Amino acid sequence: MTQLLENFHFVQQSVAQAALDAGRDPATVRLLAVSKTFPAEDVQEVFLAGQKCFGENRVQELTEKGKVLSREIEWHLIGHLQQNKVRAALEFASWIHAVDTPELLHRIEAISAELSVHPKLLLEVNISGEESKFGLTPDAALELAKSLPADAPAPLTGLMTMAPLEAPEEQLHRIFGGLRQLRDRIQEIRGTALPELSMGMSGDYRVAIQEGATIVRIGTAIFGHRDYAHA
Ligand SMILES: *Cc1c(COP(=O)(O)O)cnc(C)c1O
């Protein structure tokens, strides 16, 4: 077995085990394999081993891989999205994790309506209020969620956050637990379900799963260290 497949199977099992340890059904935690900077061949190998959902953070790279790989892959755009790239993003992405301004949300809604596509949207929230340059404040996320009708072309399905690298465990609990509580509050006020919590990466997914993550975005632990010089 290749190192890549060994890593993939190890991560699959660790994610399932983390769910069991947290008293959760492993089927409620989706593994998103983050393939940014890695070649299409690597994605293909992991896809053939049974992985259907892959995450990319740049539209151009998503498009390049989307064009040459199976149409059965479910692509998630997890990175910051510029408004002028929404149309291109929607060619392959069926999930957008980092909706972080009202303008971007409205643009995605307008283009989704025009193209008759229904991508699932998550609002990126900056819970800790530090370090990250992107993400809505919790209050802004609440206001934006309230403003969007439940039957919008691109449905709002959850929230996403990133914890600072190397954050101590108690801070991770505060951030991921905070995202879950905000989700609960928005659900209550809006009166519609917001099931998805996209939180947790290679270094912190166990804590995220304890706090209710439904999607963990894992790159390094599967594909290895990224070499941005050759990206
Ligand atoms: C790159 C990236 C990840 C994956 O991070 P790893 O630490 O490699 O697992 C997750 N989420 C986002 C938004 C990313 O850009």
Tab-separated table of C-alpha atoms and ligand atoms in Angstrom:
chain	number	residue	atom	x	y	z
A	1	MET	CA	0.000	0.000	0.000
A	2	THR	CA	1.234	3.526	-0.764
A	3	GLN	CA	2.001	5.989	2.010
A	4	LEU	CA	-0.918	8.118	0.802
A	5	LEU	CA	-3.431	5.296	1.192
A	6	GLU	CA	-1.967	4.318	4.546
A	7	ASN	CA	-2.400	7.903	5.738
A	8	PHE	CA	-5.928	8.034	4.354
A	9	HIS	CA	-7.035	4.840	6.075
A	10	PHE	CA	-5.379	5.923	9.309
A	11	VAL	CA	-7.223	9.280	9.243
A	12	GLN	CA	-10.540	7.610	8.356
A	13	GLN	CA	-10.189	5.337	11.375
A	14	SER	CA	-8.997	8.109	13.701
A	15	VAL	CA	-11.951	10.315	12.774
A	16	ALA	CA	-14.365	7.441	13.398
A	17	GLN	CA	-12.634	6.628	16.681
A	18	ALA	CA	-12.763	10.280	17.791
A	19	ALA	CA	-16.519	10.229	17.155
A	20	LEU	CA	-16.946	7.033	19.199
A	21	ASP	CA	-14.811	8.472	22.005
A	22	ALA	CA	-17.088	11.512	22.040
A	23	GLY	CA	-20.150	9.266	22.269
A	24	ARG	CA	-21.202	10.084	18.715
A	25	ASP	CA	-22.176	7.957	15.740
A	26	PRO	CA	-19.189	8.024	13.325
A	27	ALA	CA	-21.662	8.390	10.440
A	28	THR	CA	-22.441	11.914	11.683
A	29	VAL	CA	-18.891	13.140	11.058
A	30	ARG	CA	-17.937	13.630	7.432
A	31	LEU	CA	-14.295	13.542	6.427
A	32	LEU	CA	-13.402	16.206	3.861
A	33	ALA	CA	-10.036	15.418	2.262
A	34	VAL	CA	-8.284	18.737	1.616
A	35	SER	CA	-6.238	18.227	-1.528
A	36	LYS	CA	-4.970	21.781	-2.180
A	37	THR	CA	-1.468	21.903	-3.684
A	38	PHE	CA	-1.503	18.137	-4.346
A	39	PRO	CA	-1.847	16.779	-7.883
A	40	ALA	CA	-4.982	15.305	-9.413
A	41	GLU	CA	-3.319	11.855	-9.360
A	42	ASP	CA	-3.296	11.938	-5.557
A	43	VAL	CA	-6.972	12.874	-5.469
A	44	GLN	CA	-7.723	10.044	-7.895
A	45	GLU	CA	-5.916	7.533	-5.696
A	46	VAL	CA	-7.856	8.530	-2.586
A	47	PHE	CA	-11.108	8.712	-4.576
A	48	LEU	CA	-10.613	5.141	-5.794
A	49	ALA	CA	-10.129	4.097	-2.161
A	50	GLY	CA	-13.656	5.310	-1.440
A	51	GLN	CA	-13.364	9.005	-0.565
A	52	LYS	CA	-16.002	11.153	-2.306
A	53	CYS	CA	-15.601	14.631	-0.778
A	54	PHE	CA	-12.556	16.776	-1.472
A	55	GLY	CA	-11.763	20.333	-0.443
A	56	GLU	CA	-9.848	22.979	-2.358
A	57	ASN	CA	-9.158	26.552	-1.335
A	58	ARG	CA	-8.502	28.197	-4.694
A	59	VAL	CA	-10.963	28.365	-7.573
A	60	GLN	CA	-8.349	27.935	-10.268
A	61	GLU	CA	-6.967	24.781	-8.728
A	62	LEU	CA	-10.476	23.461	-8.153
A	63	THR	CA	-11.286	24.004	-11.827
A	64	GLU	CA	-8.101	22.308	-13.025
A	65	LYS	CA	-8.788	19.209	-10.940
A	66	GLY	CA	-12.527	19.226	-11.503
A	67	LYS	CA	-12.027	19.116	-15.269
A	68	VAL	CA	-9.844	16.005	-15.258
A	69	LEU	CA	-11.373	14.015	-12.398
A	70	SER	CA	-14.568	12.038	-11.929
A	71	ARG	CA	-17.862	13.910	-11.896
A	72	GLU	CA	-18.769	11.773	-8.879
A	73	ILE	CA	-16.413	13.774	-6.693
A	74	GLU	CA	-18.176	16.213	-4.402
A	75	TRP	CA	-16.049	19.370	-4.358
A	76	HIS	CA	-16.051	21.738	-1.412
A	77	LEU	CA	-14.544	25.188	-1.805
A	78	ILE	CA	-13.120	25.931	1.640
A	79	GLY	CA	-10.989	29.023	1.003
A	80	HIS	CA	-11.768	32.697	0.772
A	81	LEU	CA	-13.843	33.366	-2.343
A	82	GLN	CA	-13.627	36.584	-4.341
A	83	GLN	CA	-16.858	37.865	-5.807
A	84	ASN	CA	-15.539	37.821	-9.366
A	85	LYS	CA	-14.806	34.091	-9.068
A	86	VAL	CA	-18.226	32.925	-7.909
A	87	ARG	CA	-19.357	31.858	-11.373
A	88	ALA	CA	-16.220	29.805	-11.944
A	89	ALA	CA	-16.435	28.295	-8.458
A	90	LEU	CA	-19.978	27.087	-9.047
A	91	GLU	CA	-18.938	25.061	-12.056
A	92	PHE	CA	-17.513	22.415	-9.726
A	93	ALA	CA	-18.134	23.336	-6.103
A	94	SER	CA	-21.353	22.046	-4.595
A	95	TRP	CA	-20.391	23.339	-1.161
A	96	ILE	CA	-18.938	26.740	-0.240
A	97	HIS	CA	-17.551	26.884	3.296
A	98	ALA	CA	-16.250	30.404	3.623
A	99	VAL	CA	-19.077	32.839	2.947
A	100	ASP	CA	-17.823	35.832	4.889
A	101	THR	CA	-19.632	38.959	3.664
A	102	PRO	CA	-23.242	39.877	2.796
A	103	GLU	CA	-22.064	40.923	-0.679
A	104	LEU	CA	-20.536	37.522	-1.367
A	105	LEU	CA	-23.646	35.751	-0.131
A	106	HIS	CA	-25.893	37.837	-2.376
A	107	ARG	CA	-23.643	37.268	-5.360
A	108	ILE	CA	-23.668	33.493	-4.809
A	109	GLU	CA	-27.461	33.566	-4.505
A	110	ALA	CA	-27.878	35.579	-7.693
A	111	ILE	CA	-25.586	33.394	-9.773
A	112	SER	CA	-27.054	30.187	-8.322
A	113	ALA	CA	-30.509	31.358	-9.365
A	114	GLU	CA	-29.257	32.196	-12.834
A	115	LEU	CA	-27.511	28.836	-13.273
A	116	SER	CA	-30.207	26.826	-11.472
A	117	VAL	CA	-27.670	25.310	-9.097
A	118	HIS	CA	-28.109	24.829	-5.365
A	119	PRO	CA	-24.732	24.853	-3.643
A	120	LYS	CA	-24.753	24.374	0.101
A	121	LEU	CA	-23.414	27.390	1.957
A	122	LEU	CA	-21.676	27.802	5.272
A	123	LEU	CA	-20.948	31.129	6.926
A	124	GLU	CA	-17.356	31.514	8.059
A	125	VAL	CA	-17.289	32.866	11.584
A	126	ASN	CA	-14.320	34.282	13.437
A	127	ILE	CA	-15.251	33.123	16.933
A	128	SER	CA	-12.069	34.059	18.735
A	129	GLY	CA	-11.942	37.547	17.232
A	130	GLU	CA	-8.200	37.235	16.723
A	131	GLU	CA	-5.573	36.105	14.227
A	132	SER	CA	-7.829	35.240	11.292
A	133	LYS	CA	-8.263	37.985	8.736
A	134	PHE	CA	-11.458	36.476	7.351
A	135	GLY	CA	-14.737	35.522	8.892
A	136	LEU	CA	-17.857	37.242	10.181
A	137	THR	CA	-18.254	38.245	13.790
A	138	PRO	CA	-20.844	36.075	15.578
A	139	ASP	CA	-23.314	38.992	15.554
A	140	ALA	CA	-22.792	39.642	11.854
A	141	ALA	CA	-23.291	35.930	11.114
A	142	LEU	CA	-26.545	35.961	13.044
A	143	GLU	CA	-27.815	39.028	11.185
A	144	LEU	CA	-26.827	37.611	7.810
A	145	ALA	CA	-28.441	34.250	8.552
A	146	LYS	CA	-31.652	35.987	9.616
A	147	SER	CA	-31.745	37.953	6.372
A	148	LEU	CA	-31.604	34.927	4.124
A	149	PRO	CA	-34.926	33.258	3.295
A	150	ALA	CA	-35.120	29.523	3.988
A	151	ASP	CA	-35.941	28.856	0.331
A	152	ALA	CA	-32.992	30.749	-1.154
A	153	PRO	CA	-31.476	29.083	-4.260
A	154	ALA	CA	-28.266	28.312	-2.371
A	155	PRO	CA	-29.378	27.079	1.040
A	156	LEU	CA	-27.591	28.066	4.214
A	157	THR	CA	-26.670	24.748	5.814
A	158	GLY	CA	-24.182	25.580	8.530
A	159	LEU	CA	-21.226	27.433	9.962
A	160	MET	CA	-17.485	27.091	9.523
A	161	THR	CA	-14.552	28.270	11.579
A	162	MET	CA	-10.788	27.984	11.773
A	163	ALA	CA	-8.908	27.920	15.049
A	164	PRO	CA	-5.515	29.607	15.314
A	165	LEU	CA	-2.623	27.226	14.678
A	166	GLU	CA	-1.127	25.823	17.858
A	167	ALA	CA	-4.038	27.010	19.990
A	168	PRO	CA	-4.059	25.297	23.380
A	169	GLU	CA	-6.777	22.721	23.929
A	170	GLU	CA	-8.990	24.864	26.167
A	171	GLN	CA	-9.003	27.614	23.557
A	172	LEU	CA	-9.993	25.043	20.919
A	173	HIS	CA	-12.914	23.967	23.098
A	174	ARG	CA	-13.955	27.599	23.486
A	175	ILE	CA	-13.806	28.260	19.749
A	176	PHE	CA	-15.463	25.067	18.528
A	177	GLY	CA	-17.988	25.036	21.374
A	178	GLY	CA	-18.693	28.685	20.611
A	179	LEU	CA	-19.454	27.907	16.981
A	180	ARG	CA	-21.874	25.178	18.041
A	181	GLN	CA	-23.669	27.510	20.463
A	182	LEU	CA	-23.936	30.216	17.812
A	183	ARG	CA	-25.382	27.619	15.430
A	184	ASP	CA	-27.956	26.624	18.051
A	185	ARG	CA	-28.918	30.251	18.575
A	186	ILE	CA	-29.281	30.948	14.857
A	187	GLN	CA	-31.403	27.821	14.438
A	188	GLU	CA	-33.693	28.929	17.207
A	189	ILE	CA	-34.093	32.479	15.935
A	190	ARG	CA	-34.405	31.520	12.302
A	191	GLY	CA	-36.606	28.507	12.917
A	192	THR	CA	-34.829	26.349	10.345
A	193	ALA	CA	-32.208	23.675	10.771
A	194	LEU	CA	-28.566	24.555	10.314
A	195	PRO	CA	-27.081	21.082	10.589
A	196	GLU	CA	-23.485	21.484	9.472
A	197	LEU	CA	-20.530	22.521	11.603
A	198	SER	CA	-17.351	22.590	9.508
A	199	MET	CA	-14.535	22.718	12.048
A	200	GLY	CA	-11.363	20.827	12.772
A	201	MET	CA	-8.193	20.317	10.702
A	202	SER	CA	-5.253	17.908	10.933
A	203	GLY	CA	-4.042	19.285	14.260
A	204	ASP	CA	-7.325	19.829	16.074
A	205	TYR	CA	-10.056	17.585	14.665
A	206	ARG	CA	-10.430	15.471	17.814
A	207	VAL	CA	-11.469	18.498	19.866
A	208	ALA	CA	-13.738	19.703	17.044
A	209	ILE	CA	-15.493	16.330	16.988
A	210	GLN	CA	-15.978	16.474	20.758
A	211	GLU	CA	-17.644	19.843	20.241
A	212	GLY	CA	-19.985	18.625	17.503
A	213	ALA	CA	-18.177	18.970	14.158
A	214	THR	CA	-20.102	17.370	11.285
A	215	ILE	CA	-17.354	18.062	8.717
A	216	VAL	CA	-13.639	17.889	9.495
A	217	ARG	CA	-11.319	19.372	6.844
A	218	ILE	CA	-8.131	17.366	6.792
A	219	GLY	CA	-5.213	17.938	4.444
A	220	THR	CA	-1.754	17.373	5.887
A	221	ALA	CA	-2.574	14.195	7.808
A	222	ILE	CA	-3.720	12.568	4.545
A	223	PHE	CA	-1.622	14.100	1.765
A	224	GLY	CA	1.486	15.183	3.685
A	225	HIS	CA	3.106	18.562	4.087
A	226	ARG	CA	2.320	21.166	1.470
A	227	ASP	CA	5.025	22.738	-0.626
A	228	TYR	CA	3.583	26.098	-1.610
A	229	ALA	CA	6.593	26.911	-3.775
A	230	HIS	CA	5.368	24.336	-6.282
A	231	ALA	CA	1.649	24.974	-5.885
B	1	LIG	C1	-5.665	23.911	4.186
B	1	LIG	C2	-6.938	23.995	4.929
B	1	LIG	C3	-7.366	22.943	5.760
B	1	LIG	C4	-6.544	21.687	5.991
B	1	LIG	O1	-5.531	21.943	6.916
B	1	LIG	P1	-4.532	20.778	7.422
B	1	LIG	O2	-3.925	21.354	8.638
B	1	LIG	O3	-3.571	20.528	6.320
B	1	LIG	O4	-5.364	19.578	7.717
B	1	LIG	C5	-8.591	23.075	6.383
B	1	LIG	N1	-9.359	24.170	6.213
B	1	LIG	C6	-8.995	25.194	5.435
B	1	LIG	C7	-9.892	26.366	5.290
B	1	LIG	C8	-7.780	25.136	4.759
B	1	LIG	O5	-7.421	26.167	3.980
